CSV table of N, CA, C and O in Angstrom, one decimal:
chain,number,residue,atom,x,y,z
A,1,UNK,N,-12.9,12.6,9.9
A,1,UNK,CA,-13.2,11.2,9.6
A,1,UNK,C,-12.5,10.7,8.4
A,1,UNK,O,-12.1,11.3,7.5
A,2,UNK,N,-12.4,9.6,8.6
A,2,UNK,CA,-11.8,9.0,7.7
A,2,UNK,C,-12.3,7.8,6.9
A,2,UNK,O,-12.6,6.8,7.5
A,3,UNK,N,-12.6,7.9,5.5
A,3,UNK,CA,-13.7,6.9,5.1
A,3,UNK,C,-13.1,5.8,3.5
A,3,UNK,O,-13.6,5.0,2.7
A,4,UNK,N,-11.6,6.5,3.8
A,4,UNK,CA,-11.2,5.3,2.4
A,4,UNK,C,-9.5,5.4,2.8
A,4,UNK,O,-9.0,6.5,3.1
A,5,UNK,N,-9.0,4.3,2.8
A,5,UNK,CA,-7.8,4.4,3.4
A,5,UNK,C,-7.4,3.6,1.8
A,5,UNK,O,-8.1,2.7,1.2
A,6,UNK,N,-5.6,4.4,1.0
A,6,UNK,CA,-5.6,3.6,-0.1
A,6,UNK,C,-3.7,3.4,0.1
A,6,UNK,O,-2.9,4.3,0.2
A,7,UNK,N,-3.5,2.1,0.0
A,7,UNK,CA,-2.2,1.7,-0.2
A,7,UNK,C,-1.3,1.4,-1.3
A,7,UNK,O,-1.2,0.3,-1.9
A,8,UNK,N,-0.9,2.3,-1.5
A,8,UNK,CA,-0.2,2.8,-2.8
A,8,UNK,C,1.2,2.6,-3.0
A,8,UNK,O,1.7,2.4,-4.0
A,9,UNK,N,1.8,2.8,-1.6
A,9,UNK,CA,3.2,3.2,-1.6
A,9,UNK,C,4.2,2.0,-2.1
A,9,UNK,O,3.7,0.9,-2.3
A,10,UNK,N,5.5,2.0,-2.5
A,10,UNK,CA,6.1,1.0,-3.3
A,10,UNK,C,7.4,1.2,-3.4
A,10,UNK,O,7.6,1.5,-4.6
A,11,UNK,N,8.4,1.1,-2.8
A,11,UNK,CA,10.1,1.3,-3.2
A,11,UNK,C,10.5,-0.1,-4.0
A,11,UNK,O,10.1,-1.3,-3.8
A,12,UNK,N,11.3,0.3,-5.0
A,12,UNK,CA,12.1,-1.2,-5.7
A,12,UNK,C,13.7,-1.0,-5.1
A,12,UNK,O,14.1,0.2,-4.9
A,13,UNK,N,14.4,-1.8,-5.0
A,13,UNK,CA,16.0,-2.2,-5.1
A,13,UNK,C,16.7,-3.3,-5.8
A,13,UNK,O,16.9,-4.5,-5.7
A,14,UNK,N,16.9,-2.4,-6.6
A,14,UNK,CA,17.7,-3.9,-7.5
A,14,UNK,C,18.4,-4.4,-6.8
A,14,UNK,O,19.0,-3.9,-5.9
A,15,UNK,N,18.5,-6.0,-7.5
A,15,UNK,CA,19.6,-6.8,-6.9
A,15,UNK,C,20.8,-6.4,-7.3
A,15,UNK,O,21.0,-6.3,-8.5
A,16,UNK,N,21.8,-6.2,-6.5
A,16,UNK,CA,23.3,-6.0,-6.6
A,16,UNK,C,24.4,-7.0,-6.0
A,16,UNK,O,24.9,-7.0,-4.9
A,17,UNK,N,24.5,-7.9,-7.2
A,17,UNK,CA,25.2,-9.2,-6.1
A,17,UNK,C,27.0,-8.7,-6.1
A,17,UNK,O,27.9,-9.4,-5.9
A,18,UNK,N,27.1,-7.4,-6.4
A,18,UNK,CA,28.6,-7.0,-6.2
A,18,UNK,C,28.2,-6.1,-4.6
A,18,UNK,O,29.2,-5.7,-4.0
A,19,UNK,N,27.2,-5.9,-4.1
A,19,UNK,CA,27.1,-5.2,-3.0
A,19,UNK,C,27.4,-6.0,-1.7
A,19,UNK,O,27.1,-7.2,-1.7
A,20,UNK,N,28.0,-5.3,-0.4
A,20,UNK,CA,28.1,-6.3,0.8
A,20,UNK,C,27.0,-6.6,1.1
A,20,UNK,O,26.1,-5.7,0.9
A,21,UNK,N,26.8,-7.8,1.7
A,21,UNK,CA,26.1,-8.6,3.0
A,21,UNK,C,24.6,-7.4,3.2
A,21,UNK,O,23.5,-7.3,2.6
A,22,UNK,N,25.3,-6.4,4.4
A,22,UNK,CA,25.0,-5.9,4.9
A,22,UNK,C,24.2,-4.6,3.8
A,22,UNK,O,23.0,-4.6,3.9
A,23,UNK,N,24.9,-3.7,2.9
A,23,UNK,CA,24.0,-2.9,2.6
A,23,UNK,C,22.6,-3.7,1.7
A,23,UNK,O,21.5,-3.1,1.5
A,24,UNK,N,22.9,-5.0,1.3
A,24,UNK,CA,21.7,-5.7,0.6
A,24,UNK,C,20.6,-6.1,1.6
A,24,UNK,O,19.4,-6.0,1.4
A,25,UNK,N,21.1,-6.6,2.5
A,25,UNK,CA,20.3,-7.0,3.5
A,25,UNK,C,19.1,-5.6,4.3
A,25,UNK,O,18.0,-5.9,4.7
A,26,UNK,N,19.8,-4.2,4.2
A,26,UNK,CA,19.7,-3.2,4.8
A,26,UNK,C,18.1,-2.7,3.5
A,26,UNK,O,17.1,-2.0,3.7
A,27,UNK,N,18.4,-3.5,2.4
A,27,UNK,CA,17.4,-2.6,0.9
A,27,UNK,C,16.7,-3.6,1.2
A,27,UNK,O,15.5,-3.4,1.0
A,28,UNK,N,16.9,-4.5,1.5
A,28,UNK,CA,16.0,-6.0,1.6
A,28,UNK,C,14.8,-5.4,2.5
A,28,UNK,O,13.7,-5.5,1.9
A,29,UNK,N,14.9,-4.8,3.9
A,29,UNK,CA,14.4,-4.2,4.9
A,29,UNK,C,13.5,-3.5,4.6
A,29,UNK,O,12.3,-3.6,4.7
A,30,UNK,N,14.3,-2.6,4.0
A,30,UNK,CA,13.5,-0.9,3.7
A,30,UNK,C,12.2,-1.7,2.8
A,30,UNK,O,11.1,-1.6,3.0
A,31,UNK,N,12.6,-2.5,1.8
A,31,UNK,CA,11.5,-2.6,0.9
A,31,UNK,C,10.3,-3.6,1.6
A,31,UNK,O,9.2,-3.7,1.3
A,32,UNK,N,10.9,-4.4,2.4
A,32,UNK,CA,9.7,-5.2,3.0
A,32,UNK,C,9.0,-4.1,3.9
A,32,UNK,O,7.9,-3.8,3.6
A,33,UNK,N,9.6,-3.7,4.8
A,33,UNK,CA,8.6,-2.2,6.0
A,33,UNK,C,8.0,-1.4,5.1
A,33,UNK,O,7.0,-0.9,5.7
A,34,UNK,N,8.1,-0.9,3.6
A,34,UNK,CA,7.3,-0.1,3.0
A,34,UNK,C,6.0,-0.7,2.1
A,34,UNK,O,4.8,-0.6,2.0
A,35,UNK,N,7.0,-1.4,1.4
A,35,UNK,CA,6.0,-2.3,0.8
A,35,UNK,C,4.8,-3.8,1.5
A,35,UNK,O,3.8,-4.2,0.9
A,36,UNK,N,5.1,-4.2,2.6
A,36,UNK,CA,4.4,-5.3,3.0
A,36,UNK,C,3.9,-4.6,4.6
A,36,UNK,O,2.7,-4.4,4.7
A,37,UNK,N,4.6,-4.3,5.5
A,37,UNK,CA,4.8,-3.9,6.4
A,37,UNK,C,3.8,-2.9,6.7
A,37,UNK,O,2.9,-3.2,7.4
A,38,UNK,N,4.2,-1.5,6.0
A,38,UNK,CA,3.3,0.0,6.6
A,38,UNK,C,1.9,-0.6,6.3
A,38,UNK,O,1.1,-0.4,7.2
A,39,UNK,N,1.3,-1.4,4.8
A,39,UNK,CA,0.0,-1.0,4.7
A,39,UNK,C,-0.7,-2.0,5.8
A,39,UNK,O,-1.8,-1.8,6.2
A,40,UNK,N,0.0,-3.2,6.3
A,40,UNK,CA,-0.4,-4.0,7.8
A,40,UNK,C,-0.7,-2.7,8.4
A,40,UNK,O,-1.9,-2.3,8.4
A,41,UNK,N,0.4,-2.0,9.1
A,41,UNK,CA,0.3,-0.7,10.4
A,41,UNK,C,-0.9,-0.1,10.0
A,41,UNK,O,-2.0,0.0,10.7
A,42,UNK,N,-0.7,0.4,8.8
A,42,UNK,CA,-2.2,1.6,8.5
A,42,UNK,C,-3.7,0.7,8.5
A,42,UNK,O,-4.8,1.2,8.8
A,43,UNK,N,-3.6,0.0,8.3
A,43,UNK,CA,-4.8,-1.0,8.4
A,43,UNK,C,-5.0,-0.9,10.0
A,43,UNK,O,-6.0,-0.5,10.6
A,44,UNK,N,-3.9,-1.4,10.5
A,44,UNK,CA,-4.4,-1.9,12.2
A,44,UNK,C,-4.7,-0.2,12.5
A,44,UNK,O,-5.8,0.2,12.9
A,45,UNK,N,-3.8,0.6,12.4
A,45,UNK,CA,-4.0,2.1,13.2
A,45,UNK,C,-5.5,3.0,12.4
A,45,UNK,O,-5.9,4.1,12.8
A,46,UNK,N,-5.9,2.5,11.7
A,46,UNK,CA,-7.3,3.3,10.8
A,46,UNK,C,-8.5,2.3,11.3
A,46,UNK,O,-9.5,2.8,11.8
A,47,UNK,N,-8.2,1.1,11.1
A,47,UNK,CA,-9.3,0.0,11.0
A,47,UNK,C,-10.8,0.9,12.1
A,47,UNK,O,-11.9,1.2,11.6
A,48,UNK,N,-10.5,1.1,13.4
A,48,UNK,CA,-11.6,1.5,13.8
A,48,UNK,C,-12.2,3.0,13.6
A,48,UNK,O,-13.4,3.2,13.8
A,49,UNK,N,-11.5,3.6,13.3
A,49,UNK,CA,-12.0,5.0,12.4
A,49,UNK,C,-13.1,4.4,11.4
A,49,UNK,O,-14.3,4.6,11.4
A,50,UNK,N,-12.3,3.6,10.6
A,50,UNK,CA,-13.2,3.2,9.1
A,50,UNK,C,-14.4,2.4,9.7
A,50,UNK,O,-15.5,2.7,9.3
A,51,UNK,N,-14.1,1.3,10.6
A,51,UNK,CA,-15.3,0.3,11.0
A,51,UNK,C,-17.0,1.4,11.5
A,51,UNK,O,-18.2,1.2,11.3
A,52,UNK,N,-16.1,3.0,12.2
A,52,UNK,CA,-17.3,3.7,12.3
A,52,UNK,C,-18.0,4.4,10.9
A,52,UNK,O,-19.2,4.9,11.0
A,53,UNK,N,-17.5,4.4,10.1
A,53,UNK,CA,-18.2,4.9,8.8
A,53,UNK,C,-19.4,3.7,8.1
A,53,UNK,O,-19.6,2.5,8.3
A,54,UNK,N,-20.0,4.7,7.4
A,54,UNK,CA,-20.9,3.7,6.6
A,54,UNK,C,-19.9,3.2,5.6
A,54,UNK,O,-19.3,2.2,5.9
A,55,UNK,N,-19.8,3.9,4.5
A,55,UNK,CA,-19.3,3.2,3.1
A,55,UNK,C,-17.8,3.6,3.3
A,55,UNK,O,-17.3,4.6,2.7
A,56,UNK,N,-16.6,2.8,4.4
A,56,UNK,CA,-16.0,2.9,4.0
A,56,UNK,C,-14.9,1.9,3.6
A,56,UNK,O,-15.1,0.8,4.1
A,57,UNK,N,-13.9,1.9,2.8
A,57,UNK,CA,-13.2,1.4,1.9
A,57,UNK,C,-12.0,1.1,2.1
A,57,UNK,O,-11.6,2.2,2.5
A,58,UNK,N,-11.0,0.1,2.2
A,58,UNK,CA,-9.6,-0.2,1.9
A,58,UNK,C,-9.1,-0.6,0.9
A,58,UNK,O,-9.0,-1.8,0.8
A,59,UNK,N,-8.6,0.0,-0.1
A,59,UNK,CA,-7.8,-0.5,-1.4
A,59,UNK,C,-6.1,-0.6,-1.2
A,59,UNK,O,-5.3,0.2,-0.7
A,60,UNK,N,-5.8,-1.9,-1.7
A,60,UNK,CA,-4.6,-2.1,-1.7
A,60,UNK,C,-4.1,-2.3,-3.2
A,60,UNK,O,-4.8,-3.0,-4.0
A,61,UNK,N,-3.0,-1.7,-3.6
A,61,UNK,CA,-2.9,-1.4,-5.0
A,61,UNK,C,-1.3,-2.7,-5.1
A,61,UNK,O,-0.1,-2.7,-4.9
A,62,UNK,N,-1.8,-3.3,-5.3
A,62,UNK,CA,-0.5,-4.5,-6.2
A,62,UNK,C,0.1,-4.1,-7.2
A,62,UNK,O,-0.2,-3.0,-7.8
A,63,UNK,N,1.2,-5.2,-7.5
A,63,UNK,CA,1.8,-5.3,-8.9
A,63,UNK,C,1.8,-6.4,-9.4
A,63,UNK,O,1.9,-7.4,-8.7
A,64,UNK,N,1.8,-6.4,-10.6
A,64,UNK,CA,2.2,-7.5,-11.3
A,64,UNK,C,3.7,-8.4,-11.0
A,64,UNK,O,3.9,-9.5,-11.4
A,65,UNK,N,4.6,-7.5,-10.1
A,65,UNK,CA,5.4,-8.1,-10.0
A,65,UNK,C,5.8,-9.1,-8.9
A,65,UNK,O,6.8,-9.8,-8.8
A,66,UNK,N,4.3,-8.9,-7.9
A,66,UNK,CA,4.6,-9.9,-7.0
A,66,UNK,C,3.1,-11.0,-7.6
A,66,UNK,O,2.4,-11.6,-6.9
A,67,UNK,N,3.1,-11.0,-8.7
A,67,UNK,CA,2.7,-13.0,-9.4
A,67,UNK,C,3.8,-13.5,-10.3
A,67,UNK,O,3.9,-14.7,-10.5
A,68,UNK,N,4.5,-12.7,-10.9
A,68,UNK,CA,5.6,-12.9,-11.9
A,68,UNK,C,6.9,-12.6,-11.3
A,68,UNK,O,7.2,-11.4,-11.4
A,69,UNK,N,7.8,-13.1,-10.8
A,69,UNK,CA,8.8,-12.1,-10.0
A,69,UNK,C,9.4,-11.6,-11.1
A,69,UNK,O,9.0,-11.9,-12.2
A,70,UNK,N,10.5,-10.7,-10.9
A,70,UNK,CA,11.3,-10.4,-11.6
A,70,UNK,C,12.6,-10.5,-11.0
A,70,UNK,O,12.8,-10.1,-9.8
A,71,UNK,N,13.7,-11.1,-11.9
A,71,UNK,CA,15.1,-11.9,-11.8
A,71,UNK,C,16.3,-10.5,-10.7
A,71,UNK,O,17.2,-10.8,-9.9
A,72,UNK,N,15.8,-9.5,-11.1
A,72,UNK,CA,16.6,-8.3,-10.7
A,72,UNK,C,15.8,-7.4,-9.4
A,72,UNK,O,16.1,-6.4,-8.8
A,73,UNK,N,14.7,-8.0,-9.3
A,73,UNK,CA,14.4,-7.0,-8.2
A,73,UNK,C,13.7,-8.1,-6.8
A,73,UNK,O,12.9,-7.7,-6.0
A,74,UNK,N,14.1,-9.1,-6.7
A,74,UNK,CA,13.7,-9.9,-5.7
A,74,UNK,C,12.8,-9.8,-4.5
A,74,UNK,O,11.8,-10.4,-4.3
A,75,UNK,N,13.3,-8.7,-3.4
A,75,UNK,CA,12.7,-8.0,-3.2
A,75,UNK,C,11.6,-7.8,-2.9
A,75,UNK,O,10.8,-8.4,-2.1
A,76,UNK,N,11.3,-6.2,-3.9
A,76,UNK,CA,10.1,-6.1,-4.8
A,76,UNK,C,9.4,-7.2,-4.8
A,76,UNK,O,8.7,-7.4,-3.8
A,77,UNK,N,9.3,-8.0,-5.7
A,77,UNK,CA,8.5,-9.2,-5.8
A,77,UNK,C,7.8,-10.1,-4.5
A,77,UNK,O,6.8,-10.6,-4.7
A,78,UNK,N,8.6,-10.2,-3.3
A,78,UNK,CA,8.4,-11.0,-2.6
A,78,UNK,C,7.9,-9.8,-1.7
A,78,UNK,O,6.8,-10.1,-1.3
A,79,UNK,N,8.2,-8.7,-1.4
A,79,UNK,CA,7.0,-7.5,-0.7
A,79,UNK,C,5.5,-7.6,-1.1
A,79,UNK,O,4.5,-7.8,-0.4
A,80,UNK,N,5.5,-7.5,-2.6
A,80,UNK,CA,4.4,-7.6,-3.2
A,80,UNK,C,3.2,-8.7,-3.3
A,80,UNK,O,2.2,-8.5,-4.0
């Protein structure tokens, strides 16, 4: 059983405006599917496990850096 599901996970990629098109676009990806992305999936794939428990819990763990962005990790920020 499963009775607290906690989303934690978090890749950063700095911005690299000397990098191509493509490999930025490619970090752009990776950080939205880990960061915004997986803890959607794990919510939808747990949600009825948890709905069968009494006390159970979802925490999702933020950053400060998605209320503040930061100039170098874009990103990041906009996952968050």
């Amino acid at each position: 059983n499963i009775n607290v599901l906690v989303n934690n996970a978090g890749v950063i990629s700095p911005l690299d405006l000397l990098q191509d098109h493509e490999t930025a676009a490619q970090n752009m990806a990776q950080e939205m599917a880990i960061n915004a992305l997986a803890p959607i999936s794990l919510v939808h794939q747990l949600l009825p496990d948890l709905l069968q428990q009494k006390n159970a819990a979802i925490i999702n763990i933020g950053s400060p850096a998605g209320i503040i962005a930061i100039a170098q990790t874009p990103g990041y920020s906009i996952s968050k």
